Amino acid sequence: MVTLSINNINVEVPEGTTVLEAAKKVGINIPTLCHFEGKKPLGACRVCLVEIEGGRALAASCSTPVAHGMKVFTNTKRARSARKTVVELLLSEHNGECKTCDRNNDCELQNLAYQMGIEDIRLKGEVAKPHIDKSTPALVRDNGKCIKCRRCVTVCNEVQAVGALFPQGRGFSSMISPAFMSDLETVACVQCGQCAAVCPVGAISERSHIDDVWKALDDPTKMVIVQTAPAIRAALGECFGYEPGTLVTGKMVTALKQLGFDKVFDTNFTADLTIIEEGTELLMRLKDKIVNGKKVALPQFTSCSPGWINFVEYFYPEYTENLSTCKSPQQMFGALAKTYYAEMLCKDIDEIVVVSVMPCTAKKFECQREEMNASGIQDVDYVLTTRELAKMIKQAGIDFTSLPDSKMDSPLGLSSGAADIFANTGGVMEAAIRTVYEIVTGRELPLENLHVEPLMGLDGVKTATLKIEGTQPDWSFLEGVELKVAVAHGLSNARKLFKSIENGEEYHFVEVMTCPGGCIGGGGQPRFTDDSVRQKRLAAIYAEDEGKELRKSHENPDIKRLYERYLGKPLGETSHHLLHTHYKKKEIFK
Amino acid sequence: MSLEKCPECSKEPTEDELLAQFEEILDGYVGKPGGLIPALQTAQKLFGYLPKRVLQLISMKLDIPYSEVTGVVSFYSFFTTVPKGKYMVRVCLGTACYVRGGKDVLAALEKELEIGVGGTTSDGLFSLDVGRCFGACGLAPVIMVNDETHQRVKPEKVKEIIDFYRDIEMTIIKEKAG
């Protein structure tokens, strides 16, 4: 341990801690625009300057390790004025108009300028060139607003191991962008939007569907139905001042109804459906291998996360057979809404508009994939992120905090706790295990609270083994089999998992979620998401699950009804047509 | 390494042949930390510039994102992704040449060739670059075209110098046409 003093307050921290982190421990916030939790400091933004006794120059606290007896002063005139000058310099190059910026009121640079009392841009000079990239369905980049903090570079390269973004060029004319300053569409970007989630300013944002959704809501000839992903309910409240991890399911439903959606449904419903289809698919693969001696692709990979699908298609195309053929819950919902539900109402599919609220930017890409039109037209029309939904609620003048609770509509609104936990890393796997175990043994999963403890939490790669005993006659071939599963979140962890598989580690089933923490940490969630926020959202989702009577997907009565009335059986012909898809190899260099 | 000419037919190797040669060299950098810049230097020496497909090959083999490879290439002015012209025009901007108007000469060359520093004319004949002292300060300002030095260059003399090389090229073309 190292003892030092910060503003004359003594603090003891482990060796290797930075001054910035040590200060935080004693309640002193040093401003920074480039700091990235858990990653090697870059010292790129220079905003975190502090004075250290005996030091000739001011030090960047994010990249200065503590030393014994060190005396740090964060609040001297010299330090304050230097930090202010750095922010003024950033502002002098920043080519943005706060009033009309997507990040107005949600911008770290604007916030700092306000905190520091900067009332005038004293320094005039050349400003960054606006260079707008709207090439992908998910994201919009504007280089003019970029302050070159490189958080997006860190997240894209180190957290996601995708490497689409890197500084190009040198000095003032440099740009954070894909190779040769090209557009995102021309490179292997998975469109996860983690770059947009960590950007301190308005340089990377989701591509907004707000105007399209308002247009649909304003059109009396359209029936507009909305589905909400499980992760929204644990995060939306943050946009209205609630603590992270506050569940706002009921208020969210009321708000959606007040916005004018004709029906408010739940992506959770099709999450339950996914478990039935994907669990059955896993059992079929195991049967084909063990009983029929067929060559099948194992482990089976989950397929709910569109960034992950892109990742496999780009970087591990030899594994596309391993991906479950199940569409994601969003797309299953879209397909059912424009077939099953439309037929139920005797509506023409052109009259129905399906809107999703997702924690995800890649979902905007997914809904536009050419395979996603089981109904004959695009199944999901528009995708709003959690942040966009919050904006619409504010635009409509709805006082979110004082809203009463409402319930989701029927018949696509009822869901089990197993569906809720789709939001969390490890959740899809746990939900699948709850169902698969019960199908195979006829008994409930014998684990406390139905949780598979080793698969919970924020460890990057998690594994579990479950011995199957006392099987039902149909599944006797699984007697004594140890079901081995693995879970990864954050694509750099997926790479680690691939490495272990390539080194001979055998799993039956693997869950990968693109974003750290799972969907609760998605690229479309309220900013700013760090591990403490992730933990709170994870806990909220588990609380939602545990609070339900219905905890298992196969017990959802509306799912049973759906099979009886419409789909027939899992993996049946109708399911195959509506709920399953295929994948393709994508070229890294286009 | 130099451009290895085929000993039998003395033809210049094609880019495909060079690529195969480079791929073998590249194997030596696989798994070695800090291998990117030496690999790029080797490639540039071999090809004369850094073609996109060579950068893509480096990215794949060394397992470094393409954006990072191009990021490094675009950071260092030594690296170029366009083939260099047949005539390398270098303008000295060392102290003596600078004070005697080297910058004006450079501006005149940029105008005459319609390219900037580091650029190559669209006909592939001329590339323009700057240097820091060629050791001919008494003759300042100096420019070099390949290995030939031109002394006491004035901006208004630039066209004449460039035309001299253009004429050589015209003669070659005419001779080829017979």
XYZ file of C-alpha atoms in Angstrom, chain A:
590
model
C 0.000 0.000 0.000
C 1.068 3.548 -0.742
C 0.201 6.562 1.386
C -0.075 9.975 -0.189
C -1.983 13.158 0.399
C -4.416 14.787 -1.972
C -5.440 18.332 -1.083
C -3.984 17.584 2.371
C -6.248 14.564 2.822
C -4.286 11.386 3.488
C -5.188 8.386 1.374
C -3.881 4.841 1.275
C -4.165 2.953 -1.992
C -2.549 -0.113 -3.572
C 0.644 0.388 -5.529
C 0.035 1.101 -9.190
C -3.123 3.127 -8.520
C -3.222 6.374 -10.480
C -3.576 9.764 -8.842
C -6.951 10.138 -10.573
C -8.265 6.919 -9.006
C -6.807 7.726 -5.600
C -8.511 11.124 -5.637
C -11.831 9.517 -6.442
C -11.461 7.413 -3.273
C -11.482 10.523 -1.095
C -14.329 12.136 -2.950
C -12.280 14.403 -5.212
C -13.364 14.291 -8.830
C -10.683 15.313 -11.270
C -12.239 16.012 -14.667
C -11.178 13.795 -17.567
C -12.451 13.141 -21.064
C -10.339 10.160 -22.065
C -10.160 7.979 -18.945
C -11.362 4.434 -19.575
C -12.107 2.227 -16.588
C -9.784 -0.751 -16.342
C -7.662 0.132 -19.385
C -4.152 1.477 -19.686
C -4.299 5.284 -19.398
C -3.552 7.211 -22.574
C -3.232 10.738 -21.238
C -4.793 11.859 -24.507
C -7.113 14.676 -23.449
C -4.834 16.457 -20.904
C -7.844 17.675 -18.938
C -6.910 15.911 -15.682
C -3.867 18.066 -14.867
C -2.911 18.407 -11.197
C -0.036 19.910 -9.272
C 2.368 17.586 -7.498
C 4.693 19.089 -4.898
C 8.261 19.119 -6.156
C 7.208 18.515 -9.746
C 8.317 21.040 -12.318
C 5.343 20.666 -14.615
C 1.726 19.782 -13.969
C 0.983 16.068 -14.246
C -1.833 14.232 -16.010
C -3.372 12.465 -13.033
C -4.848 9.643 -15.121
C -1.423 8.391 -16.125
C 0.586 9.299 -13.018
C 0.951 6.424 -10.574
C 0.864 7.244 -6.865
C 4.113 7.338 -4.903
C 4.769 7.170 -1.207
C 4.643 10.586 0.449
C 3.406 12.271 -2.725
C 1.578 15.550 -2.156
C -1.062 16.240 -4.790
C -3.023 19.456 -5.156
C -5.963 19.411 -7.516
C -7.456 22.745 -6.662
C -4.618 25.266 -6.945
C -4.982 28.307 -9.131
C -2.331 26.953 -11.478
C -4.030 23.562 -11.888
C -7.493 25.044 -12.327
C -6.340 27.520 -14.879
C -4.351 24.928 -16.854
C -7.332 22.577 -16.986
C -9.548 25.416 -18.114
C -7.109 26.314 -20.884
C -7.041 22.698 -22.070
C -10.834 22.657 -22.298
C -10.791 26.017 -24.070
C -8.338 24.603 -26.590
C -10.569 21.590 -27.164
C -13.548 23.891 -27.635
C -11.633 26.052 -30.090
C -11.236 23.085 -32.461
C -14.608 21.500 -31.761
C -16.892 21.968 -34.730
C -20.222 21.528 -33.014
C -23.323 23.522 -32.303
C -24.537 22.589 -28.814
C -28.096 23.769 -29.408
C -28.693 21.321 -32.228
C -26.384 18.517 -31.166
C -27.675 15.034 -30.384
C -25.664 15.226 -27.156
C -27.029 18.548 -25.936
C -27.396 18.152 -22.165
C -25.677 14.767 -22.284
C -22.189 15.899 -23.331
C -19.097 15.623 -21.171
C -17.321 18.489 -22.933
C -20.314 20.804 -22.623
C -20.596 19.793 -18.997
C -16.959 20.639 -18.289
C -17.224 23.965 -20.066
C -20.166 24.775 -17.841
C -18.446 23.571 -14.663
C -15.350 25.583 -15.432
C -17.346 28.688 -16.129
C -16.160 29.086 -19.709
C -18.394 31.790 -21.107
C -16.490 32.739 -24.191
C -14.285 30.883 -26.662
C -11.239 33.139 -26.312
C -9.058 31.133 -28.624
C -9.952 31.361 -32.276
C -8.356 29.226 -34.924
C -8.929 26.480 -37.394
C -11.738 24.094 -36.439
C -11.994 20.389 -37.208
C -13.484 19.581 -40.602
C -16.981 18.152 -40.466
C -16.809 14.728 -42.031
C -20.071 12.886 -41.640
C -20.278 9.133 -42.084
C -23.823 7.810 -42.381
C -22.803 4.696 -44.267
C -24.108 2.105 -41.796
C -27.703 1.536 -40.674
C -26.654 1.759 -37.012
C -24.248 4.641 -36.498
C -23.474 8.210 -37.512
C -19.973 9.646 -37.107
C -19.075 13.321 -37.292
C -15.368 14.027 -37.218
C -15.952 17.741 -36.707
C -17.136 17.066 -33.183
C -14.405 14.554 -32.359
C -11.970 15.624 -29.639
C -9.619 12.683 -30.319
C -9.849 11.317 -26.788
C -9.579 7.806 -28.265
C -12.096 6.174 -25.976
C -13.774 4.695 -29.050
C -10.407 3.351 -30.193
C -9.904 1.681 -26.819
C -13.371 0.153 -26.757
C -13.260 -0.985 -30.396
C -9.784 -2.501 -30.164
C -9.357 -3.651 -26.586
C -12.862 -4.357 -25.327
C -14.462 -5.559 -28.547
C -11.306 -6.697 -30.402
C -12.884 -5.546 -33.659
C -10.360 -2.865 -34.563
C -12.522 -0.842 -36.948
C -11.355 2.501 -35.547
C -7.854 3.899 -35.133
C -6.235 7.329 -35.457
C -5.401 7.978 -39.111
C -2.898 10.612 -40.144
C -1.033 12.982 -37.894
C -1.527 16.218 -36.012
C -4.414 18.574 -36.582
C -5.622 16.832 -39.723
C -5.683 13.386 -38.106
C -8.983 11.599 -37.770
C -10.259 8.757 -35.642
C -11.712 6.516 -38.287
C -11.513 3.269 -40.224
C -8.489 2.570 -42.439
C -7.595 5.449 -44.800
C -10.354 7.615 -43.319
C -12.944 5.511 -45.102
C -16.555 4.973 -44.034
C -17.572 2.334 -41.504
C -19.577 0.415 -44.090
C -16.384 -0.375 -45.988
C -14.710 -2.153 -43.064
C -15.463 -5.025 -40.692
C -17.493 -3.038 -38.132
C -19.997 -5.147 -36.166
C -22.102 -2.035 -35.404
C -22.273 -2.766 -31.667
C -22.218 0.950 -30.914
C -19.914 0.683 -27.919
C -18.037 3.589 -29.527
C -21.218 5.660 -29.349
C -21.717 4.598 -25.730
C -18.290 5.827 -24.601
C -17.942 8.923 -26.821
C -17.841 11.943 -24.493
C -19.212 14.256 -27.214
C -21.490 14.000 -30.240
C -18.909 12.495 -32.598
C -20.514 9.031 -32.701
C -24.201 8.419 -32.172
C -26.869 5.963 -33.166
C -28.693 6.643 -36.393
C -31.953 8.084 -35.186
C -35.309 6.536 -36.086
C -37.249 9.036 -33.962
C -38.677 10.997 -36.892
C -39.755 7.806 -38.674
C -41.524 6.562 -35.569
C -43.325 9.880 -35.011
C -44.432 9.797 -38.637
C -45.898 6.320 -38.189
C -47.587 7.307 -34.925
C -49.092 10.373 -36.593
C -50.496 8.322 -39.477
C -54.087 7.278 -38.664
C -54.010 4.512 -41.278
C -51.224 2.673 -39.485
C -51.438 0.347 -36.534
C -48.172 0.906 -34.700
C -47.078 -1.781 -32.284
C -44.022 -1.676 -30.115
C -41.872 -4.341 -28.507
C -39.479 -3.582 -25.667
C -36.331 -5.544 -25.001
C -35.718 -6.897 -21.498
C -32.752 -4.578 -20.838
C -34.744 -1.361 -21.330
C -36.730 -1.618 -18.110
C -33.588 -1.640 -15.953
C -32.012 1.410 -17.590
C -34.642 3.772 -19.048
C -35.202 5.337 -15.621
C -31.648 6.715 -15.659
C -32.702 9.174 -18.359
C -35.241 10.597 -15.910
C -33.027 10.908 -12.862
C -33.549 7.486 -11.339
C -30.622 5.573 -9.874
C -29.118 2.962 -12.214
C -30.826 -0.348 -11.672
C -34.271 1.120 -10.960
C -36.919 -1.019 -12.630
C -39.438 1.103 -14.507
C -41.336 -1.580 -16.433
C -44.814 -0.328 -15.545
C -44.060 3.353 -16.178
C -42.400 2.465 -19.470
C -45.560 0.701 -20.655
C -47.708 3.681 -19.652
C -45.347 6.071 -21.415
C -45.441 3.986 -24.610
C -49.241 3.997 -24.527
C -49.275 7.757 -24.013
C -46.912 8.176 -26.953
C -49.657 6.623 -29.058
C -48.536 3.080 -29.732
C -51.611 0.984 -30.446
C -50.237 -2.071 -28.691
C -47.372 -2.394 -26.235
C -45.837 -5.832 -26.414
C -42.757 -7.441 -25.014
C -39.670 -8.794 -26.746
C -39.579 -10.996 -23.641
C -42.429 -12.976 -25.161
C -40.275 -13.985 -28.102
C -37.322 -14.464 -25.759
C -39.374 -17.253 -24.212
C -40.082 -18.508 -27.713
C -36.372 -18.392 -28.523
C -35.666 -20.678 -25.583
C -38.148 -23.257 -26.839
C -36.718 -23.199 -30.371
C -33.057 -22.860 -29.439
C -33.267 -25.397 -26.587
C -34.927 -27.893 -28.914
C -32.292 -27.184 -31.543
C -29.547 -27.950 -29.016
C -31.221 -31.216 -28.017
C -31.569 -32.163 -31.704
C -27.909 -31.462 -32.347
C -26.955 -33.611 -29.342
C -29.271 -36.403 -30.491
C -27.880 -36.281 -34.025
C -24.389 -36.567 -32.672
C -24.863 -39.159 -29.926
C -27.680 -41.314 -31.319
C -27.400 -40.895 -35.069
C -23.633 -40.536 -35.193
C -23.984 -37.543 -37.510
C -21.388 -34.873 -37.864
C -22.938 -31.800 -36.246
C -21.546 -28.411 -35.396
C -20.980 -28.213 -31.650
C -20.841 -26.217 -29.511
C -24.040 -24.510 -30.507
C -23.679 -20.732 -30.272
C -26.488 -18.408 -29.231
C -27.704 -16.065 -31.956
C -29.584 -13.277 -30.155
C -26.907 -10.618 -30.412
C -26.556 -9.120 -33.902
C -23.091 -7.679 -33.227
C -21.913 -11.156 -32.320
C -23.439 -12.549 -35.517
C -21.511 -9.939 -37.519
C -18.380 -10.821 -35.578
C -18.648 -14.510 -36.487
C -19.510 -13.728 -40.108
C -16.458 -11.459 -40.441
C -13.808 -12.996 -38.240
C -14.787 -16.645 -37.651
C -16.782 -17.623 -40.764
C -15.761 -21.275 -40.319
C -18.056 -21.267 -37.264
C -21.275 -19.985 -38.875
C -22.683 -23.560 -38.726
C -22.287 -23.431 -34.955
C -24.608 -20.451 -34.658
C -28.125 -21.401 -33.700
C -30.382 -20.878 -36.694
C -32.852 -19.101 -34.400
C -33.509 -15.496 -35.219
C -33.098 -13.074 -32.358
C -36.154 -12.355 -30.188
C -36.520 -8.967 -31.950
C -36.841 -10.630 -35.335
C -39.028 -13.484 -34.103
C -41.357 -10.825 -32.756
C -41.398 -8.917 -36.032
C -42.144 -12.074 -38.009
C -44.999 -13.092 -35.686
C -46.451 -9.585 -35.511
C -46.841 -9.419 -39.267
C -48.151 -12.993 -39.662
C -49.754 -14.586 -36.592
C -50.948 -11.332 -35.048
C -51.922 -9.682 -38.330
C -53.991 -12.730 -39.267
C -55.603 -12.709 -35.843
C -56.734 -9.118 -36.430
C -57.461 -9.690 -40.142
C -55.143 -6.795 -40.895
C -53.185 -6.193 -44.038
C -49.473 -6.299 -43.154
C -48.922 -2.956 -44.856
C -51.102 -1.371 -42.181
C -48.882 -2.655 -39.363
C -45.731 -0.863 -38.285
C -43.462 -2.728 -35.891
C -41.184 -0.637 -33.700
C -38.602 -2.079 -31.318
C -37.037 -0.439 -28.326
C -33.607 -1.942 -27.925
C -30.507 -1.327 -25.791
C -28.592 -1.884 -28.981
C -27.469 -0.089 -32.119
C -26.739 -3.295 -34.045
C -30.469 -4.084 -33.921
C -30.951 -1.205 -36.369
C -28.667 -3.104 -38.701
C -30.283 -6.459 -37.966
C -33.811 -5.360 -38.848
C -32.550 -4.333 -42.298
C -30.799 -7.640 -43.049
C -32.178 -9.067 -46.264
C -33.146 -12.335 -44.534
C -35.428 -10.568 -42.070
C -38.649 -10.437 -44.062
C -40.508 -13.638 -43.212
C -43.819 -11.815 -43.555
C -42.967 -10.796 -47.110
C -41.864 -7.304 -46.123
C -39.374 -5.994 -43.584
C -40.586 -7.554 -40.325
C -39.306 -4.898 -37.922
C -39.648 -1.410 -39.346
C -37.825 0.823 -36.875
C -35.554 0.394 -33.904
C -35.245 2.968 -31.148
C -32.470 2.801 -28.600
C -33.233 3.298 -24.916
C -31.824 6.812 -25.300
C -34.091 7.573 -28.262
C -37.183 6.363 -26.401
C -36.296 8.670 -23.498
C -36.042 11.555 -25.965
C -39.455 10.800 -27.435
C -40.996 10.667 -23.974
C -39.499 14.101 -23.263
C -40.615 15.434 -26.657
C -44.168 14.387 -25.849
C -44.065 16.301 -22.572
C -44.713 13.187 -20.526
C -43.722 13.505 -16.875
C -42.212 10.056 -16.626
C -41.605 10.005 -12.884
C -45.241 10.589 -12.019
C -46.666 7.978 -14.391
C -48.757 5.114 -13.006
C -47.828 1.541 -13.906
C -49.488 -0.370 -16.744
C -49.282 -3.918 -18.010
C -48.128 -5.170 -21.396
C -50.841 -6.067 -23.878
C -51.867 -9.574 -24.878
C -51.151 -11.890 -26.726
C -47.500 -10.964 -27.308
C -46.839 -9.418 -23.934
C -46.739 -12.169 -21.323
C -43.317 -13.485 -20.394
C -41.418 -15.521 -17.852
C -38.534 -14.517 -15.624
C -36.341 -16.590 -17.901
C -37.020 -14.029 -20.623
C -36.105 -11.108 -18.378
C -32.627 -12.428 -17.804
C -31.915 -12.373 -21.558
C -30.706 -8.875 -20.718
C -27.807 -10.138 -18.598
C -24.638 -11.902 -19.575
C -25.244 -15.558 -18.767
C -28.992 -15.038 -18.836
C -29.820 -16.705 -22.138
C -27.791 -19.710 -21.053
C -29.516 -19.883 -17.667
C -32.930 -19.547 -19.283
C -32.074 -22.340 -21.719
C -30.778 -24.588 -18.959
C -33.970 -24.094 -16.906
C -36.006 -25.389 -19.839
C -33.690 -27.999 -21.331
C -33.025 -29.624 -17.963
C -36.730 -29.930 -17.290
C -37.531 -31.313 -20.745
C -34.835 -33.953 -20.418
C -35.350 -35.021 -16.796
C -38.953 -34.058 -16.148
C -37.716 -32.298 -13.011
C -37.095 -28.653 -12.193
C -33.498 -27.466 -12.325
C -32.220 -28.356 -8.835
C -30.383 -25.091 -8.224
C -31.137 -22.443 -5.632
C -33.498 -19.842 -6.988
C -33.093 -21.480 -10.423
C -29.854 -19.564 -10.891
C -26.727 -21.020 -12.429
C -24.379 -19.182 -10.104
C -21.093 -19.645 -12.043
C -22.654 -17.955 -15.094
C -23.681 -14.798 -13.232
C -21.575 -11.677 -12.799
C -19.060 -9.747 -14.828
C -16.193 -12.214 -15.325
C -15.310 -12.135 -19.035
C -15.514 -15.860 -19.698
C -17.609 -18.087 -17.449
C -18.123 -21.832 -17.623
C -20.341 -24.394 -15.923
C -20.847 -28.131 -16.018
C -24.150 -29.782 -15.279
C -24.484 -33.555 -14.918
C -27.691 -34.917 -16.400
C -29.183 -37.788 -14.415
C -32.598 -39.437 -14.209
C -33.557 -38.746 -17.819
C -36.993 -39.243 -19.345
C -37.233 -42.223 -21.748
C -37.000 -40.019 -24.875
C -33.755 -38.513 -23.686
C -32.054 -41.544 -22.149
C -29.101 -41.019 -24.499
C -28.197 -38.034 -22.345
C -28.059 -40.082 -19.124
C -24.859 -39.313 -17.263
C -23.765 -36.710 -19.829
C -22.021 -33.713 -18.371
C -23.467 -30.700 -20.146
C -20.646 -28.208 -20.580
C -21.486 -24.603 -21.258
C -19.559 -21.357 -21.588
C -20.530 -17.699 -21.569
C -18.611 -14.683 -22.858
C -19.510 -11.004 -23.083
C -17.525 -8.290 -24.781
C -16.103 -9.572 -28.051
C -12.491 -9.652 -26.848
C -13.705 -12.326 -24.430
C -15.367 -14.126 -27.326
C -11.938 -14.272 -28.961
C -10.544 -15.821 -25.779
C -13.314 -18.386 -25.854
C -12.582 -19.204 -29.503
C -8.961 -19.695 -28.593
C -9.852 -22.163 -25.849
C -12.183 -24.024 -28.249
C -9.405 -24.140 -30.838
C -7.125 -25.524 -28.156
C -9.477 -28.465 -27.706
C -11.817 -27.285 -24.948
C -15.187 -28.937 -25.601
C -18.505 -27.269 -24.890
C -22.031 -28.162 -25.869
C -23.517 -24.713 -25.730
C -21.939 -21.262 -25.782
C -23.591 -17.907 -25.132
C -21.962 -14.760 -26.430
C -23.329 -11.268 -25.963
C -21.561 -8.535 -27.871
C -21.499 -5.904 -25.162
C -19.815 -5.981 -21.766
C -22.355 -7.090 -19.180
C -24.724 -8.263 -21.907
C -27.618 -6.203 -23.277
C -27.839 -4.200 -20.040
C -24.537 -2.654 -21.165
C -25.600 -2.267 -24.796
C -24.440 0.478 -27.144
C -27.868 2.129 -27.041
C -28.190 2.368 -23.256
C -28.133 5.609 -21.240
C -24.667 7.040 -20.763
C -22.444 6.542 -18.899
C -22.191 2.790 -18.339
C -19.356 1.577 -16.138
C -19.054 -1.613 -14.118
C -20.868 -0.244 -11.089
C -23.804 0.711 -13.324
C -23.653 -2.699 -15.016
C -23.818 -4.448 -11.624
C -26.898 -2.451 -10.629
C -28.703 -3.166 -13.890
C -27.822 -6.875 -13.633
C -29.246 -6.975 -10.111
C -32.437 -5.209 -11.209
C -32.995 -7.754 -13.978
C -32.490 -10.702 -11.610
C -34.950 -9.032 -9.222
C -37.510 -8.756 -12.048
C -37.026 -12.472 -12.754
C -37.271 -13.543 -9.122
C -40.366 -11.426 -8.603
C -42.351 -13.403 -11.157
C -44.435 -16.507 -10.541
C -43.622 -17.648 -14.035
C -39.880 -18.351 -14.174
C -39.512 -20.808 -17.068
C -40.062 -20.167 -20.748
C -41.818 -23.472 -21.462
C -44.451 -22.682 -18.833
C -45.543 -19.453 -20.532
C -49.217 -20.158 -21.366
C -49.256 -17.724 -24.290
C -46.281 -19.518 -25.834
C -48.090 -22.839 -25.462
C -51.134 -21.303 -27.127
C -48.987 -19.966 -29.947
C -47.718 -23.467 -30.714
C -51.201 -24.987 -30.458
C -52.848 -22.440 -32.696
C -50.188 -21.478 -35.131
C -46.665 -22.853 -35.058
C -47.395 -26.552 -34.445
C -44.207 -27.778 -32.888
C -40.737 -26.400 -32.175
C -38.501 -26.557 -35.262
C -41.644 -27.394 -37.283
C -42.272 -26.076 -40.770
C -43.900 -22.813 -39.735
C -41.205 -22.200 -37.137
C -38.575 -22.900 -39.712
C -40.050 -20.336 -42.067
C -40.749 -17.609 -39.520
C -38.282 -18.031 -36.714
C -35.096 -19.377 -38.224
C -32.469 -17.894 -40.505
C -29.051 -18.521 -42.039
C -25.677 -16.798 -42.020
C -22.985 -15.966 -44.514
C -19.274 -15.384 -44.657
C -18.433 -11.690 -44.933
C -15.223 -10.271 -46.365
C -13.094 -8.226 -43.984
C -11.664 -6.167 -46.842
C -14.345 -4.825 -49.154
